[in-house]
Amino acid sequence: MSLLQLTQWCETQVGPNLVEKSPEERPFDIPWMVLDPRQCQQTWDWQIQTPIASILQEIATFADQQPNWLTTSNPKPSAFSG
């Protein structure tokens, strides 16, 4: 799932939210990442058991039940705080 697809899913489930580039450099930012489970599947006979849609639904349900979770996890105002 791309960030665009994730953003679109969030807008559909939760509503619009401003997503913008931050000029701040953070040590955990990754400029480009592509994950491919094929090597895990081949090496350990591993298979995905939880579809991305289920994980996203769990997150959406949690967010509905915890309306202040974003400000609790990041008290610094940002584009994500509404």
mmCIF file of N, CA, C and O in Angstrom:
data_model
loop_
_atom_site.group_PDB
_atom_site.id
_atom_site.type_symbol
_atom_site.label_atom_id
_atom_site.label_comp_id
_atom_site.label_asym_id
_atom_site.label_seq_id
_atom_site.Cartn_x
_atom_site.Cartn_y
_atom_site.Cartn_z
ATOM 1 N N MET A 1 0.854 -1.169 0.000
ATOM 2 C CA MET A 1 0.000 0.000 0.000
ATOM 3 C C MET A 1 0.901 1.234 0.000
ATOM 4 O O MET A 1 1.807 1.341 0.831
ATOM 5 N N SER A 2 0.653 2.120 -0.880
ATOM 6 C CA SER A 2 1.437 3.355 -0.941
ATOM 7 C C SER A 2 0.916 4.355 0.092
ATOM 8 O O SER A 2 -0.178 4.198 0.645
ATOM 9 N N LEU A 3 1.696 5.401 0.341
ATOM 10 C CA LEU A 3 1.230 6.448 1.245
ATOM 11 C C LEU A 3 -0.011 7.140 0.694
ATOM 12 O O LEU A 3 -0.900 7.523 1.457
ATOM 13 N N LEU A 4 -0.086 7.282 -0.625
ATOM 14 C CA LEU A 4 -1.283 7.872 -1.230
ATOM 15 C C LEU A 4 -2.500 6.988 -0.969
ATOM 16 O O LEU A 4 -3.563 7.481 -0.580
ATOM 17 N N GLN A 5 -2.357 5.689 -1.151
ATOM 18 C CA GLN A 5 -3.468 4.775 -0.897
ATOM 19 C C GLN A 5 -3.877 4.808 0.577
ATOM 20 O O GLN A 5 -5.065 4.800 0.905
ATOM 21 N N LEU A 6 -2.897 4.859 1.455
ATOM 22 C CA LEU A 6 -3.195 4.935 2.883
ATOM 23 C C LEU A 6 -3.901 6.242 3.219
ATOM 24 O O LEU A 6 -4.878 6.258 3.976
ATOM 25 N N THR A 7 -3.440 7.339 2.650
ATOM 26 C CA THR A 7 -4.086 8.630 2.866
ATOM 27 C C THR A 7 -5.530 8.601 2.387
ATOM 28 O O THR A 7 -6.437 9.077 3.076
ATOM 29 N N GLN A 8 -5.762 8.033 1.219
ATOM 30 C CA GLN A 8 -7.125 7.934 0.688
ATOM 31 C C GLN A 8 -8.003 7.069 1.590
ATOM 32 O O GLN A 8 -9.162 7.399 1.842
ATOM 33 N N TRP A 9 -7.454 5.966 2.098
ATOM 34 C CA TRP A 9 -8.210 5.111 3.009
ATOM 35 C C TRP A 9 -8.581 5.888 4.262
ATOM 36 O O TRP A 9 -9.724 5.843 4.726
ATOM 37 N N CYS A 10 -7.610 6.624 4.827
ATOM 38 C CA CYS A 10 -7.865 7.413 6.030
ATOM 39 C C CYS A 10 -8.943 8.464 5.790
ATOM 40 O O CYS A 10 -9.818 8.669 6.634
ATOM 41 N N GLU A 11 -8.880 9.131 4.651
ATOM 42 C CA GLU A 11 -9.890 10.142 4.336
ATOM 43 C C GLU A 11 -11.280 9.526 4.227
ATOM 44 O O GLU A 11 -12.261 10.109 4.666
ATOM 45 N N THR A 12 -11.361 8.335 3.665
ATOM 46 C CA THR A 12 -12.643 7.650 3.537
ATOM 47 C C THR A 12 -13.173 7.217 4.897
ATOM 48 O O THR A 12 -14.359 7.354 5.189
ATOM 49 N N GLN A 13 -12.300 6.702 5.751
ATOM 50 C CA GLN A 13 -12.714 6.159 7.041
ATOM 51 C C GLN A 13 -12.889 7.217 8.124
ATOM 52 O O GLN A 13 -13.803 7.123 8.933
ATOM 53 N N VAL A 14 -11.990 8.207 8.147
ATOM 54 C CA VAL A 14 -11.949 9.153 9.254
ATOM 55 C C VAL A 14 -12.348 10.562 8.826
ATOM 56 O O VAL A 14 -12.878 11.323 9.611
ATOM 57 N N GLY A 15 -12.072 10.903 7.590
ATOM 58 C CA GLY A 15 -12.350 12.246 7.102
ATOM 59 C C GLY A 15 -11.067 12.903 6.629
ATOM 60 O O GLY A 15 -9.970 12.387 6.848
ATOM 61 N N PRO A 16 -11.192 14.044 5.979
ATOM 62 C CA PRO A 16 -10.007 14.707 5.431
ATOM 63 C C PRO A 16 -9.072 15.195 6.534
ATOM 64 O O PRO A 16 -9.505 15.542 7.631
ATOM 65 N N ASN A 17 -7.799 15.195 6.227
ATOM 66 C CA ASN A 17 -6.767 15.670 7.140
ATOM 67 C C ASN A 17 -5.613 16.176 6.289
ATOM 68 O O ASN A 17 -5.216 15.526 5.336
ATOM 69 N N LEU A 18 -5.103 17.322 6.649
ATOM 70 C CA LEU A 18 -4.004 17.905 5.893
ATOM 71 C C LEU A 18 -2.751 17.048 6.035
ATOM 72 O O LEU A 18 -2.304 16.765 7.139
ATOM 73 N N VAL A 19 -2.204 16.618 4.921
ATOM 74 C CA VAL A 19 -0.941 15.885 4.906
ATOM 75 C C VAL A 19 0.034 16.739 4.120
ATOM 76 O O VAL A 19 -0.203 17.070 2.974
ATOM 77 N N GLU A 20 1.097 17.109 4.780
ATOM 78 C CA GLU A 20 2.070 17.960 4.106
ATOM 79 C C GLU A 20 3.484 17.543 4.470
ATOM 80 O O GLU A 20 3.728 16.900 5.496
ATOM 81 N N LYS A 21 4.403 17.919 3.632
ATOM 82 C CA LYS A 21 5.818 17.633 3.845
ATOM 83 C C LYS A 21 6.339 18.493 4.987
ATOM 84 O O LYS A 21 6.003 19.665 5.104
ATOM 85 N N SER A 22 7.165 17.887 5.812
ATOM 86 C CA SER A 22 7.787 18.615 6.902
ATOM 87 C C SER A 22 9.257 18.876 6.553
ATOM 88 O O SER A 22 9.963 17.957 6.141
ATOM 89 N N PRO A 23 9.720 20.106 6.721
ATOM 90 C CA PRO A 23 11.126 20.384 6.428
ATOM 91 C C PRO A 23 12.060 19.819 7.511
ATOM 92 O O PRO A 23 13.261 19.732 7.311
ATOM 93 N N GLU A 24 11.483 19.426 8.633
ATOM 94 C CA GLU A 24 12.266 18.906 9.748
ATOM 95 C C GLU A 24 12.855 17.537 9.404
ATOM 96 O O GLU A 24 12.168 16.656 8.915
ATOM 97 N N GLU A 25 14.153 17.359 9.637
ATOM 98 C CA GLU A 25 14.785 16.058 9.443
ATOM 99 C C GLU A 25 14.741 15.310 10.759
ATOM 100 O O GLU A 25 15.141 15.829 11.790
ATOM 101 N N ARG A 26 14.206 14.081 10.704
ATOM 102 C CA ARG A 26 14.084 13.268 11.909
ATOM 103 C C ARG A 26 14.859 11.978 11.704
ATOM 104 O O ARG A 26 14.887 11.428 10.604
ATOM 105 N N PRO A 27 15.489 11.466 12.734
ATOM 106 C CA PRO A 27 16.347 10.289 12.565
ATOM 107 C C PRO A 27 15.602 9.039 12.118
ATOM 108 O O PRO A 27 16.201 8.141 11.556
ATOM 109 N N PHE A 28 14.291 8.979 12.339
ATOM 110 C CA PHE A 28 13.535 7.788 11.964
ATOM 111 C C PHE A 28 12.917 7.875 10.574
ATOM 112 O O PHE A 28 12.297 6.926 10.106
ATOM 113 N N ASP A 29 13.066 8.988 9.889
ATOM 114 C CA ASP A 29 12.519 9.118 8.535
ATOM 115 C C ASP A 29 13.317 8.272 7.550
ATOM 116 O O ASP A 29 14.539 8.221 7.604
ATOM 117 N N ILE A 30 12.615 7.649 6.652
ATOM 118 C CA ILE A 30 13.231 6.827 5.612
ATOM 119 C C ILE A 30 12.813 7.428 4.272
ATOM 120 O O ILE A 30 11.624 7.524 3.991
ATOM 121 N N PRO A 31 13.768 7.833 3.434
ATOM 122 C CA PRO A 31 13.395 8.495 2.183
ATOM 123 C C PRO A 31 12.622 7.600 1.216
ATOM 124 O O PRO A 31 11.767 8.070 0.479
ATOM 125 N N TRP A 32 12.888 6.312 1.210
ATOM 126 C CA TRP A 32 12.207 5.411 0.271
ATOM 127 C C TRP A 32 12.298 4.002 0.834
ATOM 128 O O TRP A 32 13.373 3.545 1.197
ATOM 129 N N MET A 33 11.186 3.298 0.897
ATOM 130 C CA MET A 33 11.213 1.941 1.420
ATOM 131 C C MET A 33 10.222 1.085 0.634
ATOM 132 O O MET A 33 9.090 1.505 0.401
ATOM 133 N N VAL A 34 10.689 -0.068 0.245
ATOM 134 C CA VAL A 34 9.833 -1.052 -0.405
ATOM 135 C C VAL A 34 10.025 -2.364 0.347
ATOM 136 O O VAL A 34 11.155 -2.820 0.516
ATOM 137 N N LEU A 35 8.957 -2.911 0.831
ATOM 138 C CA LEU A 35 9.032 -4.170 1.571
ATOM 139 C C LEU A 35 8.459 -5.283 0.706
ATOM 140 O O LEU A 35 7.412 -5.130 0.089
ATOM 141 N N ASP A 36 9.162 -6.390 0.672
ATOM 142 C CA ASP A 36 8.759 -7.526 -0.152
ATOM 143 C C ASP A 36 8.882 -8.790 0.695
ATOM 144 O O ASP A 36 9.992 -9.163 1.086
ATOM 145 N N PRO A 37 7.785 -9.457 0.997
ATOM 146 C CA PRO A 37 7.835 -10.620 1.884
ATOM 147 C C PRO A 37 8.304 -11.915 1.227
ATOM 148 O O PRO A 37 8.389 -12.939 1.879
ATOM 149 N N ARG A 38 8.649 -11.887 -0.056
ATOM 150 C CA ARG A 38 8.977 -13.144 -0.752
ATOM 151 C C ARG A 38 10.140 -13.908 -0.121
ATOM 152 O O ARG A 38 10.089 -15.136 -0.021
ATOM 153 N N GLN A 39 11.182 -13.203 0.315
ATOM 154 C CA GLN A 39 12.313 -13.917 0.905
ATOM 155 C C GLN A 39 11.907 -14.592 2.221
ATOM 156 O O GLN A 39 12.324 -15.719 2.498
ATOM 157 N N CYS A 40 11.085 -13.945 3.010
ATOM 158 C CA CYS A 40 10.580 -14.575 4.243
ATOM 159 C C CYS A 40 9.713 -15.782 3.903
ATOM 160 O O CYS A 40 9.796 -16.822 4.574
ATOM 161 N N GLN A 41 8.905 -15.645 2.878
ATOM 162 C CA GLN A 41 8.053 -16.765 2.470
ATOM 163 C C GLN A 41 8.896 -17.960 2.032
ATOM 164 O O GLN A 41 8.615 -19.101 2.405
ATOM 165 N N GLN A 42 9.943 -17.701 1.263
ATOM 166 C CA GLN A 42 10.793 -18.782 0.757
ATOM 167 C C GLN A 42 11.676 -19.382 1.852
ATOM 168 O O GLN A 42 11.836 -20.597 1.934
ATOM 169 N N THR A 43 12.237 -18.538 2.712
ATOM 170 C CA THR A 43 13.172 -19.006 3.730
ATOM 171 C C THR A 43 12.486 -19.769 4.852
ATOM 172 O O THR A 43 12.945 -20.827 5.273
ATOM 173 N N TRP A 44 11.369 -19.238 5.344
ATOM 174 C CA TRP A 44 10.728 -19.814 6.519
ATOM 175 C C TRP A 44 9.334 -20.373 6.233
ATOM 176 O O TRP A 44 8.600 -20.703 7.160
ATOM 177 N N ASP A 45 8.937 -20.423 4.979
ATOM 178 C CA ASP A 45 7.587 -20.856 4.618
ATOM 179 C C ASP A 45 6.537 -20.018 5.355
ATOM 180 O O ASP A 45 5.534 -20.506 5.839
ATOM 181 N N TRP A 46 6.825 -18.720 5.441
ATOM 182 C CA TRP A 46 5.972 -17.773 6.148
ATOM 183 C C TRP A 46 4.881 -17.267 5.210
ATOM 184 O O TRP A 46 5.103 -17.041 4.030
ATOM 185 N N GLN A 47 3.708 -17.070 5.739
ATOM 186 C CA GLN A 47 2.601 -16.522 4.963
ATOM 187 C C GLN A 47 1.932 -15.397 5.746
ATOM 188 O O GLN A 47 1.805 -15.474 6.971
ATOM 189 N N ILE A 48 1.479 -14.392 5.037
ATOM 190 C CA ILE A 48 0.719 -13.304 5.659
ATOM 191 C C ILE A 48 -0.584 -13.890 6.183
ATOM 192 O O ILE A 48 -1.293 -14.590 5.462
ATOM 193 N N GLN A 49 -0.898 -13.585 7.449
ATOM 194 C CA GLN A 49 -2.124 -14.102 8.041
ATOM 195 C C GLN A 49 -3.154 -13.011 8.302
ATOM 196 O O GLN A 49 -4.339 -13.306 8.390
ATOM 197 N N THR A 50 -2.703 -11.776 8.438
ATOM 198 C CA THR A 50 -3.626 -10.676 8.716
ATOM 199 C C THR A 50 -3.587 -9.697 7.551
ATOM 200 O O THR A 50 -2.576 -9.037 7.326
ATOM 201 N N PRO A 51 -4.667 -9.604 6.806
ATOM 202 C CA PRO A 51 -4.693 -8.673 5.663
ATOM 203 C C PRO A 51 -4.590 -7.213 6.117
ATOM 204 O O PRO A 51 -5.039 -6.860 7.208
ATOM 205 N N ILE A 52 -4.019 -6.393 5.276
ATOM 206 C CA ILE A 52 -3.839 -4.969 5.589
ATOM 207 C C ILE A 52 -5.172 -4.312 5.941
ATOM 208 O O ILE A 52 -5.245 -3.480 6.848
ATOM 209 N N ALA A 53 -6.247 -4.694 5.270
ATOM 210 C CA ALA A 53 -7.561 -4.101 5.559
ATOM 211 C C ALA A 53 -7.978 -4.374 6.996
ATOM 212 O O ALA A 53 -8.563 -3.514 7.660
ATOM 213 N N SER A 54 -7.662 -5.551 7.523
ATOM 214 C CA SER A 54 -8.000 -5.882 8.913
ATOM 215 C C SER A 54 -7.183 -5.045 9.895
ATOM 216 O O SER A 54 -7.707 -4.567 10.903
ATOM 217 N N ILE A 55 -5.910 -4.877 9.595
ATOM 218 C CA ILE A 55 -5.048 -4.067 10.465
ATOM 219 C C ILE A 55 -5.535 -2.619 10.489
ATOM 220 O O ILE A 55 -5.647 -2.007 11.553
ATOM 221 N N LEU A 56 -5.845 -2.090 9.314
ATOM 222 C CA LEU A 56 -6.322 -0.709 9.242
ATOM 223 C C LEU A 56 -7.644 -0.547 9.974
ATOM 224 O O LEU A 56 -7.875 0.463 10.645
ATOM 225 N N GLN A 57 -8.520 -1.543 9.879
ATOM 226 C CA GLN A 57 -9.794 -1.467 10.580
ATOM 227 C C GLN A 57 -9.583 -1.474 12.093
ATOM 228 O O GLN A 57 -10.262 -0.761 12.824
ATOM 229 N N GLU A 58 -8.632 -2.264 12.566
ATOM 230 C CA GLU A 58 -8.312 -2.271 14.000
ATOM 231 C C GLU A 58 -7.837 -0.892 14.448
ATOM 232 O O GLU A 58 -8.216 -0.411 15.521
ATOM 233 N N ILE A 59 -6.998 -0.262 13.636
ATOM 234 C CA ILE A 59 -6.506 1.075 13.970
ATOM 235 C C ILE A 59 -7.657 2.078 13.984
ATOM 236 O O ILE A 59 -7.761 2.911 14.895
ATOM 237 N N ALA A 60 -8.540 2.007 12.995
ATOM 238 C CA ALA A 60 -9.687 2.922 12.925
ATOM 239 C C ALA A 60 -10.607 2.733 14.129
ATOM 240 O O ALA A 60 -11.094 3.714 14.703
ATOM 241 N N THR A 61 -10.827 1.498 14.523
ATOM 242 C CA THR A 61 -11.664 1.220 15.686
ATOM 243 C C THR A 61 -11.024 1.791 16.946
ATOM 244 O O THR A 61 -11.698 2.432 17.767
ATOM 245 N N PHE A 62 -9.727 1.585 17.095
ATOM 246 C CA PHE A 62 -9.005 2.149 18.242
ATOM 247 C C PHE A 62 -9.129 3.671 18.250
ATOM 248 O O PHE A 62 -9.402 4.273 19.291
ATOM 249 N N ALA A 63 -8.923 4.296 17.099
ATOM 250 C CA ALA A 63 -8.999 5.758 17.008
ATOM 251 C C ALA A 63 -10.390 6.253 17.382
ATOM 252 O O ALA A 63 -10.527 7.287 18.048
ATOM 253 N N ASP A 64 -11.421 5.537 16.981
ATOM 254 C CA ASP A 64 -12.793 5.913 17.348
ATOM 255 C C ASP A 64 -13.003 5.834 18.858
ATOM 256 O O ASP A 64 -13.698 6.657 19.445
ATOM 257 N N GLN A 65 -12.404 4.835 19.486
ATOM 258 C CA GLN A 65 -12.574 4.623 20.923
ATOM 259 C C GLN A 65 -11.676 5.536 21.763
ATOM 260 O O GLN A 65 -11.925 5.729 22.951
ATOM 261 N N GLN A 66 -10.622 6.065 21.162
ATOM 262 C CA GLN A 66 -9.657 6.924 21.859
ATOM 263 C C GLN A 66 -9.517 8.240 21.094
ATOM 264 O O GLN A 66 -8.548 8.449 20.377
ATOM 265 N N PRO A 67 -10.487 9.145 21.211
ATOM 266 C CA PRO A 67 -10.475 10.348 20.359
ATOM 267 C C PRO A 67 -9.248 11.244 20.518
ATOM 268 O O PRO A 67 -8.921 11.997 19.609
ATOM 269 N N ASN A 68 -8.540 11.162 21.629
ATOM 270 C CA ASN A 68 -7.375 12.030 21.841
ATOM 271 C C ASN A 68 -6.049 11.315 21.630
ATOM 272 O O ASN A 68 -5.005 11.801 22.046
ATOM 273 N N TRP A 69 -6.051 10.175 20.958
ATOM 274 C CA TRP A 69 -4.827 9.376 20.862
ATOM 275 C C TRP A 69 -3.699 10.081 20.128
ATOM 276 O O TRP A 69 -2.539 9.926 20.479
ATOM 277 N N LEU A 70 -4.022 10.901 19.144
ATOM 278 C CA LEU A 70 -2.937 11.593 18.435
ATOM 279 C C LEU A 70 -2.261 12.631 19.316
ATOM 280 O O LEU A 70 -1.031 12.735 19.325
ATOM 281 N N THR A 71 -3.025 13.395 20.071
ATOM 282 C CA THR A 71 -2.409 14.396 20.938
ATOM 283 C C THR A 71 -1.711 13.742 22.122
ATOM 284 O O THR A 71 -0.735 14.271 22.632
ATOM 285 N N THR A 72 -2.179 12.584 22.535
ATOM 286 C CA THR A 72 -1.517 11.864 23.623
ATOM 287 C C THR A 72 -0.170 11.330 23.165
ATOM 288 O O THR A 72 0.825 11.402 23.884
ATOM 289 N N SER A 73 -0.119 10.788 21.950
ATOM 290 C CA SER A 73 1.121 10.207 21.451
ATOM 291 C C SER A 73 2.080 11.257 20.894
ATOM 292 O O SER A 73 3.269 11.002 20.762
ATOM 293 N N ASN A 74 1.568 12.424 20.543
ATOM 294 C CA ASN A 74 2.414 13.495 20.019
ATOM 295 C C ASN A 74 1.822 14.831 20.455
ATOM 296 O O ASN A 74 1.056 15.431 19.714
ATOM 297 N N PRO A 75 2.174 15.321 21.648
ATOM 298 C CA PRO A 75 1.574 16.570 22.137
ATOM 299 C C PRO A 75 2.004 17.798 21.344
ATOM 300 O O PRO A 75 1.377 18.842 21.431
ATOM 301 N N LYS A 76 3.068 17.675 20.541
ATOM 302 C CA LYS A 76 3.521 18.798 19.709
ATOM 303 C C LYS A 76 2.528 19.000 18.558
ATOM 304 O O LYS A 76 2.248 18.063 17.816
ATOM 305 N N PRO A 77 1.973 20.203 18.381
ATOM 306 C CA PRO A 77 1.044 20.425 17.261
ATOM 307 C C PRO A 77 1.694 20.122 15.924
ATOM 308 O O PRO A 77 2.870 20.409 15.706
ATOM 309 N N SER A 78 0.946 19.475 15.059
ATOM 310 C CA SER A 78 1.463 19.138 13.728
ATOM 311 C C SER A 78 0.311 19.050 12.744
ATOM 312 O O SER A 78 -0.840 19.262 13.100
ATOM 313 N N ALA A 79 0.631 18.706 11.513
ATOM 314 C CA ALA A 79 -0.397 18.526 10.489
ATOM 315 C C ALA A 79 -1.343 17.396 10.854
ATOM 316 O O ALA A 79 -2.454 17.336 10.364
ATOM 317 N N PHE A 80 -0.916 16.486 11.744
ATOM 318 C CA PHE A 80 -1.729 15.328 12.084
ATOM 319 C C PHE A 80 -2.717 15.616 13.211
ATOM 320 O O PHE A 80 -3.551 14.801 13.515
ATOM 321 N N SER A 81 -2.601 16.739 13.889
ATOM 322 C CA SER A 81 -3.437 16.982 15.047
ATOM 323 C C SER A 81 -4.770 17.631 14.708
ATOM 324 O O SER A 81 -5.538 17.958 15.585
ATOM 325 N N GLY A 82 -5.067 17.773 13.451
ATOM 326 C CA GLY A 82 -6.380 18.273 13.085
ATOM 327 C C GLY A 82 -6.323 19.699 12.785
ATOM 328 O O GLY A 82 -7.122 20.455 12.538
#
